[in-house]
mmCIF file with all atom_site columns, C-alpha atoms in Angstrom:
data_model
loop_
_atom_site.group_PDB
_atom_site.id
_atom_site.type_symbol
_atom_site.label_atom_id
_atom_site.label_alt_id
_atom_site.label_comp_id
_atom_site.label_asym_id
_atom_site.label_entity_id
_atom_site.label_seq_id
_atom_site.pdbx_PDB_ins_code
_atom_site.Cartn_x
_atom_site.Cartn_y
_atom_site.Cartn_z
_atom_site.occupancy
_atom_site.B_iso_or_equiv
_atom_site.pdbx_formal_charge
_atom_site.auth_seq_id
_atom_site.auth_comp_id
_atom_site.auth_asym_id
_atom_site.auth_atom_id
_atom_site.pdbx_PDB_model_num
ATOM 1   C CA . MET A 1 1   ? -2.582 -79.799 -13.873 1.00 73.00 ? 1   MET A CA 1
ATOM 2   C CA . ILE A 1 2   ? 0.256  -77.235 -16.029 1.00 81.00 ? 2   ILE A CA 1
ATOM 3   C CA . VAL A 1 3   ? -2.615 -74.788 -15.058 1.00 78.00 ? 3   VAL A CA 1
ATOM 4   C CA . PHE A 1 4   ? -3.043 -76.211 -11.253 1.00 78.00 ? 4   PHE A CA 1
ATOM 5   C CA . ILE A 1 5   ? 0.810  -75.816 -11.084 1.00 84.00 ? 5   ILE A CA 1
ATOM 6   C CA . ILE A 1 6   ? 0.788  -72.408 -12.270 1.00 86.00 ? 6   ILE A CA 1
ATOM 7   C CA . LEU A 1 7   ? -1.465 -71.242 -10.603 1.00 84.00 ? 7   LEU A CA 1
ATOM 8   C CA . LEU A 1 8   ? -0.217 -72.641 -7.128  1.00 85.00 ? 8   LEU A CA 1
ATOM 9   C CA . ILE A 1 9   ? 2.690  -70.856 -8.226  1.00 87.00 ? 9   ILE A CA 1
ATOM 10  C CA . ILE A 1 10  ? 1.094  -67.856 -8.688  1.00 89.00 ? 10  ILE A CA 1
ATOM 11  C CA . LEU A 1 11  ? -0.295 -67.526 -5.134  1.00 87.00 ? 11  LEU A CA 1
ATOM 12  C CA . VAL A 1 12  ? 2.637  -68.868 -3.334  1.00 86.00 ? 12  VAL A CA 1
ATOM 13  C CA . LEU A 1 13  ? 4.802  -65.833 -5.040  1.00 88.00 ? 13  LEU A CA 1
ATOM 14  C CA . LEU A 1 14  ? 1.891  -63.535 -3.874  1.00 87.00 ? 14  LEU A CA 1
ATOM 15  C CA . PHE A 1 15  ? 2.032  -65.376 -0.301  1.00 83.00 ? 15  PHE A CA 1
ATOM 16  C CA . SER A 1 16  ? 5.704  -64.430 -0.522  1.00 83.00 ? 16  SER A CA 1
ATOM 17  C CA . ILE A 1 17  ? 5.447  -60.515 -1.691  1.00 85.00 ? 17  ILE A CA 1
ATOM 18  C CA . ILE A 1 18  ? 2.414  -60.174 1.348   1.00 84.00 ? 18  ILE A CA 1
ATOM 19  C CA . ILE A 1 19  ? 4.748  -61.997 4.256   1.00 81.00 ? 19  ILE A CA 1
ATOM 20  C CA . THR A 1 20  ? 8.035  -59.894 2.878   1.00 79.00 ? 20  THR A CA 1
ATOM 21  C CA . PHE A 1 21  ? 5.861  -56.273 2.935   1.00 71.00 ? 21  PHE A CA 1
ATOM 22  C CA . ALA A 1 22  ? 4.150  -57.129 6.154   1.00 70.00 ? 22  ALA A CA 1
ATOM 23  C CA . PHE A 1 23  ? 7.672  -57.772 7.731   1.00 69.00 ? 23  PHE A CA 1
ATOM 24  C CA . HIS A 1 24  ? 10.079 -55.390 6.118   1.00 68.00 ? 24  HIS A CA 1
ATOM 25  C CA . ILE A 1 25  ? 7.732  -52.253 5.468   1.00 69.00 ? 25  ILE A CA 1
ATOM 26  C CA . LEU A 1 26  ? 4.484  -52.299 7.553   1.00 61.00 ? 26  LEU A CA 1
ATOM 27  C CA . LEU A 1 27  ? 5.478  -53.590 10.685  1.00 61.00 ? 27  LEU A CA 1
ATOM 28  C CA . PRO A 1 28  ? 8.908  -51.889 10.662  1.00 63.00 ? 28  PRO A CA 1
ATOM 29  C CA . SER A 1 29  ? 7.339  -48.401 9.352   1.00 59.00 ? 29  SER A CA 1
ATOM 30  C CA . ILE A 1 30  ? 4.395  -48.996 12.677  1.00 55.00 ? 30  ILE A CA 1
ATOM 31  C CA . LYS A 1 31  ? 7.162  -49.639 14.990  1.00 54.00 ? 31  LYS A CA 1
ATOM 32  C CA . GLU A 1 32  ? 9.349  -46.572 13.990  1.00 51.00 ? 32  GLU A CA 1
ATOM 33  C CA . ASN A 1 33  ? 10.479 -43.941 16.620  1.00 51.00 ? 33  ASN A CA 1
ATOM 34  C CA . PRO A 1 34  ? 9.186  -39.949 15.194  1.00 48.00 ? 34  PRO A CA 1
ATOM 35  C CA . LYS A 1 35  ? 12.148 -39.395 17.411  1.00 48.00 ? 35  LYS A CA 1
ATOM 36  C CA . ASP A 1 36  ? 14.573 -41.092 15.227  1.00 48.00 ? 36  ASP A CA 1
ATOM 37  C CA . LYS A 1 37  ? 13.836 -38.976 12.553  1.00 47.00 ? 37  LYS A CA 1
ATOM 38  C CA . LEU A 1 38  ? 15.597 -36.155 14.436  1.00 47.00 ? 38  LEU A CA 1
ATOM 39  C CA . ASN A 1 39  ? 18.903 -37.918 13.916  1.00 51.00 ? 39  ASN A CA 1
ATOM 40  C CA . ASP A 1 40  ? 19.442 -36.009 10.826  1.00 51.00 ? 40  ASP A CA 1
ATOM 41  C CA . THR A 1 41  ? 22.714 -34.555 10.163  1.00 51.00 ? 41  THR A CA 1
ATOM 42  C CA . LEU A 1 42  ? 21.325 -31.062 9.217   1.00 52.00 ? 42  LEU A CA 1
ATOM 43  C CA . ILE A 1 43  ? 20.111 -30.386 12.167  1.00 53.00 ? 43  ILE A CA 1
ATOM 44  C CA . SER A 1 44  ? 23.113 -29.108 14.599  1.00 56.00 ? 44  SER A CA 1
ATOM 45  C CA . SER A 1 45  ? 22.942 -31.232 18.249  1.00 57.00 ? 45  SER A CA 1
ATOM 46  C CA . ALA A 1 46  ? 22.378 -28.017 19.840  1.00 54.00 ? 46  ALA A CA 1
ATOM 47  C CA . GLU A 1 47  ? 19.049 -27.905 17.652  1.00 55.00 ? 47  GLU A CA 1
ATOM 48  C CA . ARG A 1 48  ? 18.085 -31.686 18.406  1.00 56.00 ? 48  ARG A CA 1
ATOM 49  C CA . THR A 1 49  ? 18.756 -31.262 22.159  1.00 54.00 ? 49  THR A CA 1
ATOM 50  C CA . CYS A 1 50  ? 15.993 -28.555 22.443  1.00 52.00 ? 50  CYS A CA 1
ATOM 51  C CA . MET A 1 51  ? 13.642 -30.778 20.272  1.00 51.00 ? 51  MET A CA 1
ATOM 52  C CA . GLN A 1 52  ? 14.594 -33.757 22.010  1.00 53.00 ? 52  GLN A CA 1
ATOM 53  C CA . PRO A 1 53  ? 15.882 -32.917 25.449  1.00 52.00 ? 53  PRO A CA 1
ATOM 54  C CA . GLU A 1 54  ? 17.081 -35.840 27.475  1.00 56.00 ? 54  GLU A CA 1
ATOM 55  C CA . LYS A 1 55  ? 14.919 -35.988 30.613  1.00 53.00 ? 55  LYS A CA 1
ATOM 56  C CA . LYS A 1 56  ? 16.241 -36.856 34.266  1.00 55.00 ? 56  LYS A CA 1
ATOM 57  C CA . ASP A 1 57  ? 14.656 -37.542 37.395  1.00 56.00 ? 57  ASP A CA 1
ATOM 58  C CA . PHE A 1 58  ? 15.648 -35.054 40.396  1.00 59.00 ? 58  PHE A CA 1
ATOM 59  C CA . GLU A 1 59  ? 15.394 -34.932 44.093  1.00 61.00 ? 59  GLU A CA 1
ATOM 60  C CA . PRO A 1 60  ? 13.398 -31.762 44.863  1.00 62.00 ? 60  PRO A CA 1
ATOM 61  C CA . ASN A 1 61  ? 15.484 -29.161 46.634  1.00 71.00 ? 61  ASN A CA 1
ATOM 62  C CA . ASP A 1 62  ? 14.895 -25.293 48.094  1.00 80.00 ? 62  ASP A CA 1
ATOM 63  C CA . LYS A 1 63  ? 14.892 -23.847 44.442  1.00 87.00 ? 63  LYS A CA 1
ATOM 64  C CA . LYS A 1 64  ? 12.653 -23.434 41.917  1.00 88.00 ? 64  LYS A CA 1
ATOM 65  C CA . ALA A 1 65  ? 12.592 -21.893 38.435  1.00 92.00 ? 65  ALA A CA 1
ATOM 66  C CA . ILE A 1 66  ? 11.170 -18.821 37.374  1.00 92.00 ? 66  ILE A CA 1
ATOM 67  C CA . VAL A 1 67  ? 10.795 -17.376 33.986  1.00 93.00 ? 67  VAL A CA 1
ATOM 68  C CA . LEU A 1 68  ? 11.542 -13.695 33.645  1.00 92.00 ? 68  LEU A CA 1
ATOM 69  C CA . CYS A 1 69  ? 8.296  -12.853 31.377  1.00 92.00 ? 69  CYS A CA 1
ATOM 70  C CA . SER A 1 70  ? 5.206  -12.733 32.533  1.00 91.00 ? 70  SER A CA 1
ATOM 71  C CA . CYS A 1 71  ? 1.793  -14.579 30.987  1.00 90.00 ? 71  CYS A CA 1
ATOM 72  C CA . ASN A 1 72  ? -0.473 -11.424 32.005  1.00 90.00 ? 72  ASN A CA 1
ATOM 73  C CA . LYS A 1 73  ? 1.737  -9.223  29.097  1.00 89.00 ? 73  LYS A CA 1
ATOM 74  C CA . LYS A 1 74  ? -0.114 -7.549  26.409  1.00 89.00 ? 74  LYS A CA 1
ATOM 75  C CA . PHE A 1 75  ? 1.529  -5.294  23.791  1.00 88.00 ? 75  PHE A CA 1
ATOM 76  C CA . ASN A 1 76  ? 0.599  -2.482  21.307  1.00 85.00 ? 76  ASN A CA 1
ATOM 77  C CA . ASN A 1 77  ? 0.932  -5.058  18.102  1.00 80.00 ? 77  ASN A CA 1
ATOM 78  C CA . GLN A 1 78  ? -0.141 -8.510  17.689  1.00 79.00 ? 78  GLN A CA 1
ATOM 79  C CA . PRO A 1 79  ? 2.559  -10.820 18.663  1.00 79.00 ? 79  PRO A CA 1
ATOM 80  C CA . GLN A 1 80  ? 3.716  -12.700 15.999  1.00 80.00 ? 80  GLN A CA 1
ATOM 81  C CA . THR A 1 81  ? 2.924  -16.435 15.978  1.00 78.00 ? 81  THR A CA 1
ATOM 82  C CA . PHE A 1 82  ? 5.385  -19.130 14.862  1.00 79.00 ? 82  PHE A CA 1
ATOM 83  C CA . ASN A 1 83  ? 5.035  -22.588 13.759  1.00 78.00 ? 83  ASN A CA 1
ATOM 84  C CA . GLU A 1 84  ? 4.460  -25.198 16.785  1.00 75.00 ? 84  GLU A CA 1
ATOM 85  C CA . ILE A 1 85  ? 6.459  -27.281 14.918  1.00 79.00 ? 85  ILE A CA 1
ATOM 86  C CA . HIS A 1 86  ? 9.601  -25.103 15.682  1.00 84.00 ? 86  HIS A CA 1
ATOM 87  C CA . THR A 1 87  ? 11.692 -24.407 18.527  1.00 89.00 ? 87  THR A CA 1
ATOM 88  C CA . CYS A 1 88  ? 12.548 -21.506 20.847  1.00 91.00 ? 88  CYS A CA 1
ATOM 89  C CA . PHE A 1 89  ? 15.937 -22.076 19.317  1.00 90.00 ? 89  PHE A CA 1
ATOM 90  C CA . MET A 1 90  ? 15.393 -22.183 16.042  1.00 89.00 ? 90  MET A CA 1
ATOM 91  C CA . ILE A 1 91  ? 13.202 -18.915 16.019  1.00 87.00 ? 91  ILE A CA 1
ATOM 92  C CA . LYS A 1 92  ? 15.965 -17.721 18.220  1.00 88.00 ? 92  LYS A CA 1
ATOM 93  C CA . SER A 1 93  ? 19.177 -18.029 15.633  1.00 88.00 ? 93  SER A CA 1
ATOM 94  C CA . THR A 1 94  ? 16.696 -15.684 13.196  1.00 85.00 ? 94  THR A CA 1
ATOM 95  C CA . GLY A 1 95  ? 16.854 -13.174 15.918  1.00 80.00 ? 95  GLY A CA 1
ATOM 96  C CA . LEU A 1 96  ? 13.254 -13.307 16.413  1.00 78.00 ? 96  LEU A CA 1
ATOM 97  C CA . SER A 1 97  ? 11.379 -13.102 19.600  1.00 79.00 ? 97  SER A CA 1
ATOM 98  C CA . GLY A 1 98  ? 7.625  -13.065 18.341  1.00 81.00 ? 98  GLY A CA 1
ATOM 99  C CA . SER A 1 99  ? 7.196  -9.164  19.811  1.00 84.00 ? 99  SER A CA 1
ATOM 100 C CA . ASP A 1 100 ? 8.760  -5.911  19.722  1.00 84.00 ? 100 ASP A CA 1
ATOM 101 C CA . CYS A 1 101 ? 10.371 -7.159  22.944  1.00 87.00 ? 101 CYS A CA 1
ATOM 102 C CA . LYS A 1 102 ? 13.592 -9.007  22.281  1.00 85.00 ? 102 LYS A CA 1
ATOM 103 C CA . PHE A 1 103 ? 13.667 -10.385 25.859  1.00 88.00 ? 103 PHE A CA 1
ATOM 104 C CA . ALA A 1 104 ? 10.163 -11.676 25.812  1.00 90.00 ? 104 ALA A CA 1
ATOM 105 C CA . CYS A 1 105 ? 9.679  -15.399 26.117  1.00 92.00 ? 105 CYS A CA 1
ATOM 106 C CA . ILE A 1 106 ? 8.984  -17.453 22.677  1.00 92.00 ? 106 ILE A CA 1
ATOM 107 C CA . GLY A 1 107 ? 6.648  -19.496 24.013  1.00 90.00 ? 107 GLY A CA 1
ATOM 108 C CA . LEU A 1 108 ? 7.323  -22.699 21.966  1.00 91.00 ? 108 LEU A CA 1
ATOM 109 C CA . GLY A 1 109 ? 7.912  -24.569 24.797  1.00 91.00 ? 109 GLY A CA 1
ATOM 110 C CA . ASP A 1 110 ? 11.502 -25.982 24.630  1.00 93.00 ? 110 ASP A CA 1
ATOM 111 C CA . CYS A 1 111 ? 12.109 -25.572 28.470  1.00 94.00 ? 111 CYS A CA 1
ATOM 112 C CA . LYS A 1 112 ? 8.455  -27.179 28.574  1.00 93.00 ? 112 LYS A CA 1
ATOM 113 C CA . LYS A 1 113 ? 9.909  -30.714 26.866  1.00 91.00 ? 113 LYS A CA 1
ATOM 114 C CA . ALA A 1 114 ? 13.101 -30.503 29.326  1.00 91.00 ? 114 ALA A CA 1
ATOM 115 C CA . CYS A 1 115 ? 11.028 -30.649 32.173  1.00 91.00 ? 115 CYS A CA 1
ATOM 116 C CA . SER A 1 116 ? 10.961 -34.222 33.871  1.00 87.00 ? 116 SER A CA 1
ATOM 117 C CA . GLN A 1 117 ? 8.084  -32.706 36.424  1.00 87.00 ? 117 GLN A CA 1
ATOM 118 C CA . GLU A 1 118 ? 5.790  -31.763 33.649  1.00 88.00 ? 118 GLU A CA 1
ATOM 119 C CA . ALA A 1 119 ? 5.737  -28.505 35.491  1.00 90.00 ? 119 ALA A CA 1
ATOM 120 C CA . ILE A 1 120 ? 5.852  -26.059 32.823  1.00 93.00 ? 120 ILE A CA 1
ATOM 121 C CA . SER A 1 121 ? 2.739  -24.777 30.677  1.00 93.00 ? 121 SER A CA 1
ATOM 122 C CA . ILE A 1 122 ? 2.398  -22.391 28.344  1.00 92.00 ? 122 ILE A CA 1
ATOM 123 C CA . ILE A 1 123 ? 0.174  -19.972 28.993  1.00 91.00 ? 123 ILE A CA 1
ATOM 124 C CA . ASN A 1 124 ? -0.548 -16.897 26.333  1.00 89.00 ? 124 ASN A CA 1
ATOM 125 C CA . GLY A 1 125 ? 2.798  -17.292 24.710  1.00 88.00 ? 125 GLY A CA 1
ATOM 126 C CA . CYS A 1 126 ? 4.613  -17.975 27.692  1.00 92.00 ? 126 CYS A CA 1
ATOM 127 C CA . ALA A 1 127 ? 6.167  -20.484 29.526  1.00 94.00 ? 127 ALA A CA 1
ATOM 128 C CA . VAL A 1 128 ? 4.692  -20.554 33.251  1.00 93.00 ? 128 VAL A CA 1
ATOM 129 C CA . ILE A 1 129 ? 6.485  -22.812 36.151  1.00 92.00 ? 129 ILE A CA 1
ATOM 130 C CA . SER A 1 130 ? 3.974  -24.173 38.327  1.00 89.00 ? 130 SER A CA 1
ATOM 131 C CA . ASP A 1 131 ? 5.119  -25.610 41.566  1.00 84.00 ? 131 ASP A CA 1
ATOM 132 C CA . LEU A 1 132 ? 5.557  -29.415 40.827  1.00 86.00 ? 132 LEU A CA 1
ATOM 133 C CA . CYS A 1 133 ? 9.023  -27.548 39.928  1.00 88.00 ? 133 CYS A CA 1
ATOM 134 C CA . CYS A 1 134 ? 11.609 -29.788 41.892  1.00 87.00 ? 134 CYS A CA 1
ATOM 135 C CA . GLY A 1 135 ? 14.721 -27.316 40.912  1.00 89.00 ? 135 GLY A CA 1
ATOM 136 C CA . CYS A 1 136 ? 16.556 -29.242 38.763  1.00 89.00 ? 136 CYS A CA 1
ATOM 137 C CA . GLY A 1 137 ? 17.204 -26.649 36.445  1.00 90.00 ? 137 GLY A CA 1
ATOM 138 C CA . SER A 1 138 ? 16.633 -28.077 33.042  1.00 91.00 ? 138 SER A CA 1
ATOM 139 C CA . CYS A 1 139 ? 14.822 -25.746 32.140  1.00 93.00 ? 139 CYS A CA 1
ATOM 140 C CA . VAL A 1 140 ? 17.604 -23.014 32.293  1.00 94.00 ? 140 VAL A CA 1
ATOM 141 C CA . ASP A 1 141 ? 20.034 -24.737 30.023  1.00 90.00 ? 141 ASP A CA 1
ATOM 142 C CA . VAL A 1 142 ? 17.333 -25.365 27.167  1.00 93.00 ? 142 VAL A CA 1
ATOM 143 C CA . CYS A 1 143 ? 16.005 -21.559 27.134  1.00 94.00 ? 143 CYS A CA 1
ATOM 144 C CA . PRO A 1 144 ? 17.457 -19.805 24.269  1.00 93.00 ? 144 PRO A CA 1
ATOM 145 C CA . GLN A 1 145 ? 16.449 -16.648 25.739  1.00 92.00 ? 145 GLN A CA 1
ATOM 146 C CA . LYS A 1 146 ? 18.116 -17.279 29.028  1.00 93.00 ? 146 LYS A CA 1
ATOM 147 C CA . ILE A 1 147 ? 15.164 -16.057 30.883  1.00 93.00 ? 147 ILE A CA 1
ATOM 148 C CA . ILE A 1 148 ? 14.429 -18.767 33.309  1.00 94.00 ? 148 ILE A CA 1
ATOM 149 C CA . LYS A 1 149 ? 16.287 -17.968 36.699  1.00 93.00 ? 149 LYS A CA 1
ATOM 150 C CA . MET A 1 150 ? 16.159 -20.109 39.852  1.00 93.00 ? 150 MET A CA 1
ATOM 151 C CA . VAL A 1 151 ? 15.970 -18.438 43.235  1.00 91.00 ? 151 VAL A CA 1
ATOM 152 C CA . THR A 1 152 ? 15.410 -19.956 46.383  1.00 89.00 ? 152 THR A CA 1
ATOM 153 C CA . LYS A 1 153 ? 12.701 -20.029 49.282  1.00 82.00 ? 153 LYS A CA 1
ATOM 154 C CA . ASP A 1 154 ? 13.738 -16.959 50.679  1.00 84.00 ? 154 ASP A CA 1
ATOM 155 C CA . THR A 1 155 ? 12.752 -15.019 47.401  1.00 87.00 ? 155 THR A CA 1
ATOM 156 C CA . LYS A 1 156 ? 9.267  -13.489 48.274  1.00 87.00 ? 156 LYS A CA 1
ATOM 157 C CA . THR A 1 157 ? 9.023  -11.028 45.324  1.00 89.00 ? 157 THR A CA 1
ATOM 158 C CA . ILE A 1 158 ? 10.419 -10.549 41.644  1.00 88.00 ? 158 ILE A CA 1
ATOM 159 C CA . SER A 1 159 ? 10.655 -8.617  38.440  1.00 87.00 ? 159 SER A CA 1
ATOM 160 C CA . LEU A 1 160 ? 8.983  -11.293 36.026  1.00 87.00 ? 160 LEU A CA 1
ATOM 161 C CA . CYS A 1 161 ? 10.814 -9.420  33.061  1.00 88.00 ? 161 CYS A CA 1
ATOM 162 C CA . SER A 1 162 ? 14.832 -9.540  32.191  1.00 85.00 ? 162 SER A CA 1
ATOM 163 C CA . ASN A 1 163 ? 14.486 -6.389  30.193  1.00 85.00 ? 163 ASN A CA 1
ATOM 164 C CA . ASN A 1 164 ? 16.483 -4.152  32.355  1.00 77.00 ? 164 ASN A CA 1
ATOM 165 C CA . ILE A 1 165 ? 18.225 -1.838  29.412  1.00 75.00 ? 165 ILE A CA 1
ATOM 166 C CA . SER A 1 166 ? 17.152 1.861   29.904  1.00 64.00 ? 166 SER A CA 1
ATOM 167 C CA . GLY A 1 167 ? 15.477 3.330   27.067  1.00 63.00 ? 167 GLY A CA 1
ATOM 168 C CA . GLU A 1 168 ? 14.668 -0.626  25.071  1.00 68.00 ? 168 GLU A CA 1
ATOM 169 C CA . LEU A 1 169 ? 11.886 -0.037  22.639  1.00 72.00 ? 169 LEU A CA 1
ATOM 170 C CA . THR A 1 170 ? 8.916  -2.130  24.094  1.00 83.00 ? 170 THR A CA 1
ATOM 171 C CA . SER A 1 171 ? 5.061  -1.635  24.524  1.00 85.00 ? 171 SER A CA 1
ATOM 172 C CA . CYS A 1 172 ? 4.749  -4.841  27.376  1.00 89.00 ? 172 CYS A CA 1
ATOM 173 C CA . SER A 1 173 ? 2.311  -3.968  29.648  1.00 88.00 ? 173 SER A CA 1
ATOM 174 C CA . GLU A 1 174 ? 4.568  -5.986  32.413  1.00 85.00 ? 174 GLU A CA 1
ATOM 175 C CA . LYS A 1 175 ? 7.508  -4.482  31.824  1.00 85.00 ? 175 LYS A CA 1
ATOM 176 C CA . GLY A 1 176 ? 9.322  -3.754  35.298  1.00 80.00 ? 176 GLY A CA 1
ATOM 177 C CA . ASN A 1 177 ? 6.213  -5.260  37.294  1.00 84.00 ? 177 ASN A CA 1
ATOM 178 C CA . VAL A 1 178 ? 7.229  -6.295  40.430  1.00 87.00 ? 178 VAL A CA 1
ATOM 179 C CA . THR A 1 179 ? 5.362  -9.897  41.449  1.00 84.00 ? 179 THR A CA 1
ATOM 180 C CA . ASN A 1 180 ? 4.843  -12.132 44.856  1.00 84.00 ? 180 ASN A CA 1
ATOM 181 C CA . VAL A 1 181 ? 6.778  -15.367 44.449  1.00 82.00 ? 181 VAL A CA 1
ATOM 182 C CA . GLU A 1 182 ? 4.530  -17.941 45.243  1.00 75.00 ? 182 GLU A CA 1
ATOM 183 C CA . TRP A 1 183 ? 6.018  -21.296 46.580  1.00 67.00 ? 183 TRP A CA 1
ATOM 184 C CA . LYS A 1 184 ? 2.802  -23.697 47.557  1.00 63.00 ? 184 LYS A CA 1
ATOM 185 C CA . THR A 1 185 ? -0.505 -23.905 46.616  1.00 53.00 ? 185 THR A CA 1
ATOM 186 C CA . LYS A 1 186 ? -3.647 -25.352 48.291  1.00 47.00 ? 186 LYS A CA 1
ATOM 187 C CA . LYS A 1 187 ? -3.780 -28.958 48.577  1.00 50.00 ? 187 LYS A CA 1
ATOM 188 C CA . ASP A 1 188 ? -6.951 -29.146 46.790  1.00 50.00 ? 188 ASP A CA 1
ATOM 189 C CA . PHE A 1 189 ? -5.582 -27.173 44.177  1.00 51.00 ? 189 PHE A CA 1
ATOM 190 C CA . LYS A 1 190 ? -2.618 -29.381 43.744  1.00 57.00 ? 190 LYS A CA 1
ATOM 191 C CA . ILE A 1 191 ? -5.104 -32.648 43.600  1.00 65.00 ? 191 ILE A CA 1
ATOM 192 C CA . TRP A 1 192 ? -6.261 -31.106 40.126  1.00 62.00 ? 192 TRP A CA 1
ATOM 193 C CA . GLN A 1 193 ? -2.967 -30.373 38.686  1.00 63.00 ? 193 GLN A CA 1
ATOM 194 C CA . TYR A 1 194 ? -1.854 -34.437 38.963  1.00 66.00 ? 194 TYR A CA 1
ATOM 195 C CA . CYS A 1 195 ? -5.610 -35.201 37.482  1.00 72.00 ? 195 CYS A CA 1
ATOM 196 C CA . TYR A 1 196 ? -4.740 -32.681 34.976  1.00 66.00 ? 196 TYR A CA 1
ATOM 197 C CA . ARG A 1 197 ? -1.343 -34.347 34.322  1.00 70.00 ? 197 ARG A CA 1
ATOM 198 C CA . ILE A 1 198 ? -3.052 -37.575 34.302  1.00 76.00 ? 198 ILE A CA 1
ATOM 199 C CA . ILE A 1 199 ? -5.586 -36.713 31.572  1.00 75.00 ? 199 ILE A CA 1
ATOM 200 C CA . ILE A 1 200 ? -3.063 -35.109 29.686  1.00 71.00 ? 200 ILE A CA 1
ATOM 201 C CA . LYS A 1 201 ? -0.775 -38.230 29.108  1.00 72.00 ? 201 LYS A CA 1
ATOM 202 C CA . ILE A 1 202 ? -3.935 -40.382 28.621  1.00 76.00 ? 202 ILE A CA 1
ATOM 203 C CA . ARG A 1 203 ? -4.832 -38.219 25.828  1.00 70.00 ? 203 ARG A CA 1
ATOM 204 C CA . THR A 1 204 ? -1.188 -38.207 24.367  1.00 69.00 ? 204 THR A CA 1
ATOM 205 C CA . VAL A 1 205 ? -1.175 -41.884 24.393  1.00 68.00 ? 205 VAL A CA 1
ATOM 206 C CA . PHE A 1 206 ? -4.537 -42.191 22.778  1.00 65.00 ? 206 PHE A CA 1
ATOM 207 C CA . LYS A 1 207 ? -3.367 -39.905 19.834  1.00 62.00 ? 207 LYS A CA 1
ATOM 208 C CA . SER A 1 208 ? 0.372  -41.409 19.367  1.00 61.00 ? 208 SER A CA 1
ATOM 209 C CA . ASN A 1 209 ? -1.716 -45.031 18.864  1.00 62.00 ? 209 ASN A CA 1
ATOM 210 C CA . TYR A 1 210 ? -4.704 -43.601 16.816  1.00 56.00 ? 210 TYR A CA 1
#
């Protein structure tokens, strides 16, 4: 009888420990939002804004954001690559840009994270803005290089380069080149853009759950 009571007490204790672990440790850790880890006193408010920018909905207007740096650029020397967990703001604070042009796009996607329209993609280490842009200007505020410019619909051509300093050392193949500003894409291409966005969202949800 005593042995039975002792075993019963042990089972009750084990059950209590399992319940406590499940509800106070396991479940909270599963439900924990990784973004909450950004609320660290060691991270400045400016860095936190770039790492976790607030997304808002905006009505489209007659303006469009353009990155003053070409994704087709090439350099004589291999550009430096950065860890993707870093932000453009963090790299800029070190005085680097990743290439021999201090005006170049850093390409870690601070602007992409801030875009509520998902109109920004990173191509060849450079931010590129599609015609899904609604002209909200959120990307302009978070770019530490200050190379994103809002243009109106009457803008036909633009130089995708903010390096206007005479004699500034750079081996960029696109320095000073002028390109046409495209405002609309073909309808069939736009459909593929929406399909691509849906696929990316599904992949993101799947990775976050598994």
